[in-house]
CSV table of N, CA and C in Angstrom, one decimal:
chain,number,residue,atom,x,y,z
A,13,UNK,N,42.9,24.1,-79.1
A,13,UNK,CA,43.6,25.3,-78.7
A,13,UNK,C,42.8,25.9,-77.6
A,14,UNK,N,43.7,26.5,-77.1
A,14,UNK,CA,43.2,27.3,-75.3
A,14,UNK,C,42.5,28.9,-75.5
A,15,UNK,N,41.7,29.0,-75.0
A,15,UNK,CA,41.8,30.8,-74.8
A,15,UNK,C,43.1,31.3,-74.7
A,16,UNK,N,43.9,31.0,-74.0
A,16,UNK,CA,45.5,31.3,-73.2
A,16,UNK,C,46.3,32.0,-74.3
A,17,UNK,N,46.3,30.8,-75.4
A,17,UNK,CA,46.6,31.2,-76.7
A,17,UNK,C,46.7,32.2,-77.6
A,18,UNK,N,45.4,32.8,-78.0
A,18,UNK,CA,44.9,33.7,-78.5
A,18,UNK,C,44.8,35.2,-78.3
A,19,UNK,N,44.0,34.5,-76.8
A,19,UNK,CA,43.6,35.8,-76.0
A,19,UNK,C,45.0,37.2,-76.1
A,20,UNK,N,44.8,38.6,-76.1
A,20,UNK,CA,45.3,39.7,-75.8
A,20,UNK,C,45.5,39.7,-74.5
A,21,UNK,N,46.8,39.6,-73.9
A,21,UNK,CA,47.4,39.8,-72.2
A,21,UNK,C,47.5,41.1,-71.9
A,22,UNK,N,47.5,42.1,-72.9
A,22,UNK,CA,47.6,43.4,-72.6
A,22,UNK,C,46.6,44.2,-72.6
A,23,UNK,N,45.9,44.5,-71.1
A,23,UNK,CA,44.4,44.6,-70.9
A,23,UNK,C,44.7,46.3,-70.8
A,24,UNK,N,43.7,46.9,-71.0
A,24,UNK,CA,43.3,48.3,-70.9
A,24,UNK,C,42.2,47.9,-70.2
A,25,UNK,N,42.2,48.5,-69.2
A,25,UNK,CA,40.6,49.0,-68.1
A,25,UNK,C,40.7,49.7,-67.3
A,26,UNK,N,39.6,49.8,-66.4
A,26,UNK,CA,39.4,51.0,-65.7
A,26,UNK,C,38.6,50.6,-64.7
A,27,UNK,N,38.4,51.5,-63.5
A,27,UNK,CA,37.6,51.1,-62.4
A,27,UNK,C,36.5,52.1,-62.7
A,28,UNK,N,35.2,51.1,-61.7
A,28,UNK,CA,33.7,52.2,-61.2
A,28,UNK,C,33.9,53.7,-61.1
A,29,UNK,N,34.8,53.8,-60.2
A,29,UNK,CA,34.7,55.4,-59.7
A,29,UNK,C,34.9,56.3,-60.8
A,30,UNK,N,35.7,56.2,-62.1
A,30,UNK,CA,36.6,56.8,-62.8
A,30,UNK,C,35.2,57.5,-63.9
A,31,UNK,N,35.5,58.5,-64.2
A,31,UNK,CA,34.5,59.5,-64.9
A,31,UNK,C,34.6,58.8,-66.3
A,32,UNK,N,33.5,58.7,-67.1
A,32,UNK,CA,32.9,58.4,-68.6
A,32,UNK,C,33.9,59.3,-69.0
A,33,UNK,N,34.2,60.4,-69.4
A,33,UNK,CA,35.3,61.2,-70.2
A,33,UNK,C,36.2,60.2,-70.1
A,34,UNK,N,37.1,59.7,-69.1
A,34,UNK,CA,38.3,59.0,-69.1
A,34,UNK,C,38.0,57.5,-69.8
A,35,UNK,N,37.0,57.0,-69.8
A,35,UNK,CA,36.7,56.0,-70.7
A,35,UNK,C,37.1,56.3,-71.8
A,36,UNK,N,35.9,57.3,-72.5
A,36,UNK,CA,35.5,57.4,-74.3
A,36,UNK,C,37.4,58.0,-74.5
A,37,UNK,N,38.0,58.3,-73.4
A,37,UNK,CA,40.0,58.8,-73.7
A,37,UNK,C,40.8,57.7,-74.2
A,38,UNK,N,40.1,56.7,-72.8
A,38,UNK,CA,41.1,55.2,-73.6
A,38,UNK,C,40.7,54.7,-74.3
A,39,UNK,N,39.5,54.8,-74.8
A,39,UNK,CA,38.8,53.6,-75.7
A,39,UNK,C,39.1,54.2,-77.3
A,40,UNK,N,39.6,55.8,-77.1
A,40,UNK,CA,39.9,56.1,-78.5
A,40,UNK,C,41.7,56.5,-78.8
A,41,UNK,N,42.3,56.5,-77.4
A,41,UNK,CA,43.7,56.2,-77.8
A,41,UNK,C,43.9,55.0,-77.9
A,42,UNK,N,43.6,54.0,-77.5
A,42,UNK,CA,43.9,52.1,-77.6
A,42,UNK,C,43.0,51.7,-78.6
A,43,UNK,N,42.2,52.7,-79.7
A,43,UNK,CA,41.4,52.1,-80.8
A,43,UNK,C,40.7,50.9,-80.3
A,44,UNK,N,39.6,51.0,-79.5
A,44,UNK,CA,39.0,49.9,-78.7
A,44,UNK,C,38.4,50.0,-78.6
A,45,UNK,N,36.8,49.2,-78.7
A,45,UNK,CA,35.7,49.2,-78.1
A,45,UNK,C,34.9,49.2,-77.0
A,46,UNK,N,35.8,48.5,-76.3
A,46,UNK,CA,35.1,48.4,-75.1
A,46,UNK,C,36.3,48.3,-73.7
A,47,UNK,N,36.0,47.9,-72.5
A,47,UNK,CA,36.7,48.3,-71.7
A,47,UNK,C,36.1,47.3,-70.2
A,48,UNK,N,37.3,46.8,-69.9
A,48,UNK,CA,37.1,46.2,-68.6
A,48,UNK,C,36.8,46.8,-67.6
A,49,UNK,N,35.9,47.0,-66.5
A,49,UNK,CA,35.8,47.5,-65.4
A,49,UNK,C,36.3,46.9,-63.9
A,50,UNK,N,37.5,47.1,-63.9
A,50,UNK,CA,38.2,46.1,-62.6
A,50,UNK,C,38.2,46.9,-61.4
A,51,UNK,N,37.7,46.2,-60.6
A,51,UNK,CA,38.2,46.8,-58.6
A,51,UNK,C,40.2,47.0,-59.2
A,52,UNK,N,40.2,47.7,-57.9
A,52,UNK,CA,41.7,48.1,-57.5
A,52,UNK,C,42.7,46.5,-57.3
A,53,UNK,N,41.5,45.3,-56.9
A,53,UNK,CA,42.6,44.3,-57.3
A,53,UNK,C,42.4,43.3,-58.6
A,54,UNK,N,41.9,44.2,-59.4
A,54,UNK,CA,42.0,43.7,-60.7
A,54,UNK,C,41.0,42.6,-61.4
A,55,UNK,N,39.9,42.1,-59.8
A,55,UNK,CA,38.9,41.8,-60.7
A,55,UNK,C,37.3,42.5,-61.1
A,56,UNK,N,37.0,42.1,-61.9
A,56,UNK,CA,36.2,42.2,-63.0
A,56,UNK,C,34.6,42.5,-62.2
A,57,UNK,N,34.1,43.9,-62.7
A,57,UNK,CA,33.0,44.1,-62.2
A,57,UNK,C,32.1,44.6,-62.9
A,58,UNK,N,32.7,44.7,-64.3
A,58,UNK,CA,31.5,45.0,-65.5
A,58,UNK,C,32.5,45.4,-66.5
A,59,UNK,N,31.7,45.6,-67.4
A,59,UNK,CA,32.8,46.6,-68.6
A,59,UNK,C,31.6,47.5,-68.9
A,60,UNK,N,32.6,48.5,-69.8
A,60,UNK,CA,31.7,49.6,-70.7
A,60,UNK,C,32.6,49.9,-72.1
A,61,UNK,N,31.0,50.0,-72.8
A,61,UNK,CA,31.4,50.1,-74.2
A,61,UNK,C,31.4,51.9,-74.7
A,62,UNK,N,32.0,52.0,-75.9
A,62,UNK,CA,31.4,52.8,-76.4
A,62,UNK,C,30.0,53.6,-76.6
A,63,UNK,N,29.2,52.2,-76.9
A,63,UNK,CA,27.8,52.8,-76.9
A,63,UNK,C,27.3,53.1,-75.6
A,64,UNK,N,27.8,52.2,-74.3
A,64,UNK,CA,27.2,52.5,-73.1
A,64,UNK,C,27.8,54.2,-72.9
A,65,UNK,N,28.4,54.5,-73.1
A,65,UNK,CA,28.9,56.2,-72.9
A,65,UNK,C,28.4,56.7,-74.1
A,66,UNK,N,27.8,56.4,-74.7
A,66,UNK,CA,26.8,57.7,-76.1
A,66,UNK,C,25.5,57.1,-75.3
A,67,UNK,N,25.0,56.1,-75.4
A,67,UNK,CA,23.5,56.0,-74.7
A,67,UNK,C,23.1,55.8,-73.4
A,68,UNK,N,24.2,55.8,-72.5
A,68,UNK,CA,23.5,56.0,-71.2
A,68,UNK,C,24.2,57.1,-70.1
A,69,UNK,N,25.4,58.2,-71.4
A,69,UNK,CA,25.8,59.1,-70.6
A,69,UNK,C,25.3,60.3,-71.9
A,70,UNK,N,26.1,60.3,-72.5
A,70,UNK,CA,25.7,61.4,-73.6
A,70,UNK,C,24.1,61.6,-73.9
A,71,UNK,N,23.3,60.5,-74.1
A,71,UNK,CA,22.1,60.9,-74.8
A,71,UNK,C,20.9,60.9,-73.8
A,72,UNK,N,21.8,60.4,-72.5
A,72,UNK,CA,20.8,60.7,-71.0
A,72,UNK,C,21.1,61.9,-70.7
A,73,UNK,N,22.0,62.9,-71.1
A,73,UNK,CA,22.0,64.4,-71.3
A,73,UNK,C,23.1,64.5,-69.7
A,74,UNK,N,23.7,63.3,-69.4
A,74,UNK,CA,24.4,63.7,-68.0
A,74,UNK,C,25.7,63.8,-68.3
A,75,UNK,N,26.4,64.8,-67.6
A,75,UNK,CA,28.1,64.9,-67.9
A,75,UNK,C,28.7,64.0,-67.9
A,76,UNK,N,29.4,63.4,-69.1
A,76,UNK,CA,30.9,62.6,-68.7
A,76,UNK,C,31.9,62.6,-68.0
A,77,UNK,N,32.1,64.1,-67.7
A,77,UNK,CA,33.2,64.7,-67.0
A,77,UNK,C,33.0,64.2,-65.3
A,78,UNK,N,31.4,64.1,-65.1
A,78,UNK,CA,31.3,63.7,-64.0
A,78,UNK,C,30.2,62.5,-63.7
A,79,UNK,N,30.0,61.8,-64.6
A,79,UNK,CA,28.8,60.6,-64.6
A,79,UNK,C,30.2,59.4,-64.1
A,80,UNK,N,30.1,58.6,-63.1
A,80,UNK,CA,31.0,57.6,-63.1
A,80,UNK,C,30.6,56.2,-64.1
A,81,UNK,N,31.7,55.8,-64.0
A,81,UNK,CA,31.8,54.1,-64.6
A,81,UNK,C,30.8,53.5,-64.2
A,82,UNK,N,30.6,53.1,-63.3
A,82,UNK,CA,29.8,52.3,-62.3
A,82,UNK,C,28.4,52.9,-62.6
A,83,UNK,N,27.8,54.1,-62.9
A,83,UNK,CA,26.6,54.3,-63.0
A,83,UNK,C,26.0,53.8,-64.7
A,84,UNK,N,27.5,53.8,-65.9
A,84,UNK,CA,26.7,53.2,-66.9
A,84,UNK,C,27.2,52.0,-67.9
A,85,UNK,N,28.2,51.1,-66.8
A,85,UNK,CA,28.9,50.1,-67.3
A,85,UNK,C,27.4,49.0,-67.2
A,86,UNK,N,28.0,47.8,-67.9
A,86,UNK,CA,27.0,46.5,-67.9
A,86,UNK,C,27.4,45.6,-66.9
A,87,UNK,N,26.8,45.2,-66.3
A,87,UNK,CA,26.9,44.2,-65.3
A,87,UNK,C,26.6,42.3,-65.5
A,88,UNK,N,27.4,41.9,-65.1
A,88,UNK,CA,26.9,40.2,-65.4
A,88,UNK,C,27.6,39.8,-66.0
A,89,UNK,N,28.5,40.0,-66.8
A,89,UNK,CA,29.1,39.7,-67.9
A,89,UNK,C,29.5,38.5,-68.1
A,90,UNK,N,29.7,37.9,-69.0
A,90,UNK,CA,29.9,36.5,-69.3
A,90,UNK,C,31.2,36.9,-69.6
A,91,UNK,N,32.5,35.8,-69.8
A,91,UNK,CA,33.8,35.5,-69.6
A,91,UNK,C,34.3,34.2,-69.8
A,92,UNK,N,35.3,34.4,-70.3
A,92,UNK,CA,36.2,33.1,-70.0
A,92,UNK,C,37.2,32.6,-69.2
A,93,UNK,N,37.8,31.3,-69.4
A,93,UNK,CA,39.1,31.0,-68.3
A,93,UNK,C,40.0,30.6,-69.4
A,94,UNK,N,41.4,31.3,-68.7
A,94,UNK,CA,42.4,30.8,-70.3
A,94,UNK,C,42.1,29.3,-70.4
A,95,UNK,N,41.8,28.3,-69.9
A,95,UNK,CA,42.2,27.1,-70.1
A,95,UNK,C,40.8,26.8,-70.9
A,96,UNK,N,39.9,27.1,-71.2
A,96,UNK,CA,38.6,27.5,-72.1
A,96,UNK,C,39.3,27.2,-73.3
A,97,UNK,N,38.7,25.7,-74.0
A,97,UNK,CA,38.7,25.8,-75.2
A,97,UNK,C,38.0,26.8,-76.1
A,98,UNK,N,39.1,27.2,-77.4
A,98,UNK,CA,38.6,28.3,-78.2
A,98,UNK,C,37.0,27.8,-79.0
A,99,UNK,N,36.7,26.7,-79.2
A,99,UNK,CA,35.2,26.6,-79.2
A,99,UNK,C,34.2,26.8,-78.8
A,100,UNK,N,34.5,26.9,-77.5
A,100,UNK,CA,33.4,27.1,-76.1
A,100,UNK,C,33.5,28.4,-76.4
A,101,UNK,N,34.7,28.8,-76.0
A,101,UNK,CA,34.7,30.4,-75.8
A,101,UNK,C,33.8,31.2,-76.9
A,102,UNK,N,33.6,30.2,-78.6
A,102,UNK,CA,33.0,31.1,-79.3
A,102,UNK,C,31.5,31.0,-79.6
A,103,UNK,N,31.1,29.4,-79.2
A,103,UNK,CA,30.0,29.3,-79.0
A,103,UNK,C,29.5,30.3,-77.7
A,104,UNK,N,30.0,30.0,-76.8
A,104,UNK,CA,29.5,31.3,-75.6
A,104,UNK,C,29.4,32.5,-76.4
A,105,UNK,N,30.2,33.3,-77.3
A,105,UNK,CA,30.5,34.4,-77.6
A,105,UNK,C,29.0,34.6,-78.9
A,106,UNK,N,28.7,33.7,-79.5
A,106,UNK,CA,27.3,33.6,-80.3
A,106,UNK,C,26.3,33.2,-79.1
A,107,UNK,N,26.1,32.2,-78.4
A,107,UNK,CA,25.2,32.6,-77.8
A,107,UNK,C,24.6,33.9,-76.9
A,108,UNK,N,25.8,34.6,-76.2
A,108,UNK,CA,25.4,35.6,-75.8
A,108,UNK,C,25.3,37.3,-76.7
A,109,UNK,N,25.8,37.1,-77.4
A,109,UNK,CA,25.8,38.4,-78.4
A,109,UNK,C,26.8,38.8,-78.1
A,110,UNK,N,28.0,38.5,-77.6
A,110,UNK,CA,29.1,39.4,-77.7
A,110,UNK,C,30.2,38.7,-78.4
A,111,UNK,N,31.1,40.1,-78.8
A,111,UNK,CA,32.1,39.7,-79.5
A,111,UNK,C,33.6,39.9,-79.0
A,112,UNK,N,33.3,40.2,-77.9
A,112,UNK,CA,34.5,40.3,-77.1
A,112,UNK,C,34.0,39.5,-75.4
A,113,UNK,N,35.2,38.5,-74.9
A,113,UNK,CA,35.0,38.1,-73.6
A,113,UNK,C,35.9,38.4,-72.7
A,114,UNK,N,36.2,38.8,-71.6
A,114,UNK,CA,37.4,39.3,-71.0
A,114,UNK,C,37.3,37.6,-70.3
A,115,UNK,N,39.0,37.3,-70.2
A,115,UNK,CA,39.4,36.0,-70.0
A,115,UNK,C,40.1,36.6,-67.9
A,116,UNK,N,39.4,35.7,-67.2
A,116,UNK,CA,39.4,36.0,-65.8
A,116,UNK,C,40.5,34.4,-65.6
A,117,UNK,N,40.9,34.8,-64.5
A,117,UNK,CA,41.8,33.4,-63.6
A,117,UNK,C,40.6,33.0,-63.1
A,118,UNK,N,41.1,32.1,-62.1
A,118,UNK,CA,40.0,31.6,-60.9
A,118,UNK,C,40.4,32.4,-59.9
A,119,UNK,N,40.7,33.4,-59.6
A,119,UNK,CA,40.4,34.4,-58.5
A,119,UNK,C,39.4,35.3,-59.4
A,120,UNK,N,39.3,35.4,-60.3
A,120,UNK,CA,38.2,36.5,-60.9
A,120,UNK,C,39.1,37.7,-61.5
A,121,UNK,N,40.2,37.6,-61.7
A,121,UNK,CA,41.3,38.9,-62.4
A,121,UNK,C,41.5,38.6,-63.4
A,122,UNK,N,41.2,40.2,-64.8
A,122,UNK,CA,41.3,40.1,-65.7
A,122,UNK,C,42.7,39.7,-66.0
A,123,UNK,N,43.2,39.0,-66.9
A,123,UNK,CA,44.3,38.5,-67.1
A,123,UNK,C,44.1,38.6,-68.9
A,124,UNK,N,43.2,39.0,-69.3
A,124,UNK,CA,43.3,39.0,-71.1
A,124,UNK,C,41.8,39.6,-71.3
A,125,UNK,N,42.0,39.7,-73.0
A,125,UNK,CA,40.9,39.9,-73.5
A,125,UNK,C,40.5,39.0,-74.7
A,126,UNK,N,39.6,38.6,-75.6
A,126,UNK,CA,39.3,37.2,-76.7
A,126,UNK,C,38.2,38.0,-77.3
A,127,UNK,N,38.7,38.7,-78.7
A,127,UNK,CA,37.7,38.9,-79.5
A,127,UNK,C,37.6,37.9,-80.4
A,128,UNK,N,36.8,38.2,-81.5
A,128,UNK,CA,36.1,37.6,-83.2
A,128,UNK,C,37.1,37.8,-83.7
A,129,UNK,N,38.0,39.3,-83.2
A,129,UNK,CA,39.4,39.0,-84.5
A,129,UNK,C,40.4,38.8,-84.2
A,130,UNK,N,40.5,38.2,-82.9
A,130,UNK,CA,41.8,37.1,-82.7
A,130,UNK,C,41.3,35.7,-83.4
A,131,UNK,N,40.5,35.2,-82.9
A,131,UNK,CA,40.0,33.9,-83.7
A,131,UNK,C,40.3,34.0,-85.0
A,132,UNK,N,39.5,34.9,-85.7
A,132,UNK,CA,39.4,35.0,-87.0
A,132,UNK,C,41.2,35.3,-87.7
A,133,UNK,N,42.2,36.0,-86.8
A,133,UNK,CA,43.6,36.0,-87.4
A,133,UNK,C,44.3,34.7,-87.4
A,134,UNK,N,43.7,33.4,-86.9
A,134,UNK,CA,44.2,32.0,-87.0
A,134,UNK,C,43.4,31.4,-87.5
A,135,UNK,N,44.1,30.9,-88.8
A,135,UNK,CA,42.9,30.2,-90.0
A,135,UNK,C,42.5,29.0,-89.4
A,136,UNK,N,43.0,28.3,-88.1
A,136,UNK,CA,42.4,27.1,-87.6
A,136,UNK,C,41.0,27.4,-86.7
A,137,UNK,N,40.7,28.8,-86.8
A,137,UNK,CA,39.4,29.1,-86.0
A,137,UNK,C,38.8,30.3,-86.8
A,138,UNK,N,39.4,30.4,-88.1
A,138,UNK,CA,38.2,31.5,-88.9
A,138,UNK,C,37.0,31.1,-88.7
A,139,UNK,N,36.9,29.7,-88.9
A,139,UNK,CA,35.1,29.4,-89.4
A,139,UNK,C,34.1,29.5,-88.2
A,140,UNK,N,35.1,29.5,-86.8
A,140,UNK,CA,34.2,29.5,-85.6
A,140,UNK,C,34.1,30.7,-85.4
A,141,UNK,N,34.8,32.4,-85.8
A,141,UNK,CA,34.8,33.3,-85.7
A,141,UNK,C,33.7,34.0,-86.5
A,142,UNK,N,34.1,32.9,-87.6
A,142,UNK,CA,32.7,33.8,-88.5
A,142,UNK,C,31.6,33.0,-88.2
A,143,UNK,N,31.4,32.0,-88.1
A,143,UNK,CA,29.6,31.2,-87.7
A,143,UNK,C,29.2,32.5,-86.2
A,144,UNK,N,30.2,32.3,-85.3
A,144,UNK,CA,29.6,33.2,-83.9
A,144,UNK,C,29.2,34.8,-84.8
A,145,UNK,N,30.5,35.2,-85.3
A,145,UNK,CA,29.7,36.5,-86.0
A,145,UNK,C,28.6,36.7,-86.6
A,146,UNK,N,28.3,35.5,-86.7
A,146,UNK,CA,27.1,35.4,-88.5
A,146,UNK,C,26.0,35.3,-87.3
A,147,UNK,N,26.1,34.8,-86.3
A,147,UNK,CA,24.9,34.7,-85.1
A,147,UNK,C,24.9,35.7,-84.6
A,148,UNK,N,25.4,36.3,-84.1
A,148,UNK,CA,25.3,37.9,-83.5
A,148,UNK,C,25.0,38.8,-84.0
A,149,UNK,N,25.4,38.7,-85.9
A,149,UNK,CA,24.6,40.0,-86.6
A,149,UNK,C,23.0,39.5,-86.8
A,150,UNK,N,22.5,37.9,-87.0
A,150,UNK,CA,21.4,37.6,-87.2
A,150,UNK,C,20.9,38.0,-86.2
A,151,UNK,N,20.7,38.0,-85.2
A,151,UNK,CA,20.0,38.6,-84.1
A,151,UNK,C,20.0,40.0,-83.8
A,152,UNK,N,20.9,41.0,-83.7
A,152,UNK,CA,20.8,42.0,-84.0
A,152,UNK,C,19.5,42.8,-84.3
A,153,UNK,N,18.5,43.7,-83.4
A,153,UNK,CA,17.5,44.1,-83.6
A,153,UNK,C,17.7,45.5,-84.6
A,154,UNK,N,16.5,45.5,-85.4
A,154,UNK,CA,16.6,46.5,-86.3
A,154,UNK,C,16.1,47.9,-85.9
A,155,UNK,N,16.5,48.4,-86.1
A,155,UNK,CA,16.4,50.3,-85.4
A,155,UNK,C,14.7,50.5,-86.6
């Protein structure tokens, strides 16, 4: 089975320029974690999570209302391509620690998103859903 498959086509994101407030807005009307960071033509220049707006805007004491995207999104991000077998995509997703990959074309534009609980909602890919999970919480450093 494909990324293509699985993946969510109905992307929520947001560009650099756009203030942390308007983040933590969509991320808690679309019940979401995290958030694509796309240029104006749609490709992909980081994301930001929830926690990147509690620990590198809120608990760095700087306004959301006026701290941009771009100053506390993650950079590099790892991704897939729809035509990415759903195996790769989860081994990538345990080796790197994440549990969400935004799914890019070959021009670099988000065109989806591929969490642990898409996999995990098709019993032909629970067990790859849960082994990558079971890797990502094992690693997981302890506070």
């Amino acid at each position: 089975m494909r990324v293509s498959e699985l993946m969510n086509p109905d992307i929520v994101s947001i560009t650099p320029d756009e203030p942390a407030i308007l983040a933590a807005r969509l991320l808690h009307r679309h019940n979401i974690g995290s958030l694509p960071v796309c240029s104006i033509d749609g490709k992909l220049r980081g994301m930001v999570t929830d926690r990147d707006i509690v620990l590198r805007c809120v608990a760095a004491e700087s306004d959301p209302k006026t701290t941009q995207i771009r100053e506390i999104m993650s950079r590099g991000i790892v991704y897939a391509n729809p035509d990415d077998d759903i195996r790769h995509a989860a081994h990538k997703m345990a080796h790197e620690q994440v549990r969400r990959l935004p799914v890019l074309d070959n021009g670099g534009k988000v065109v989806g998103m591929l969490s642990l609980g898409d996999m995990a909602k098709t019993q032909a890919f629970d067990m790859e859903a849960s082994k990558a999970l079971s890797e990502i919480s094992m690693n997981v450093k302890k506070l």
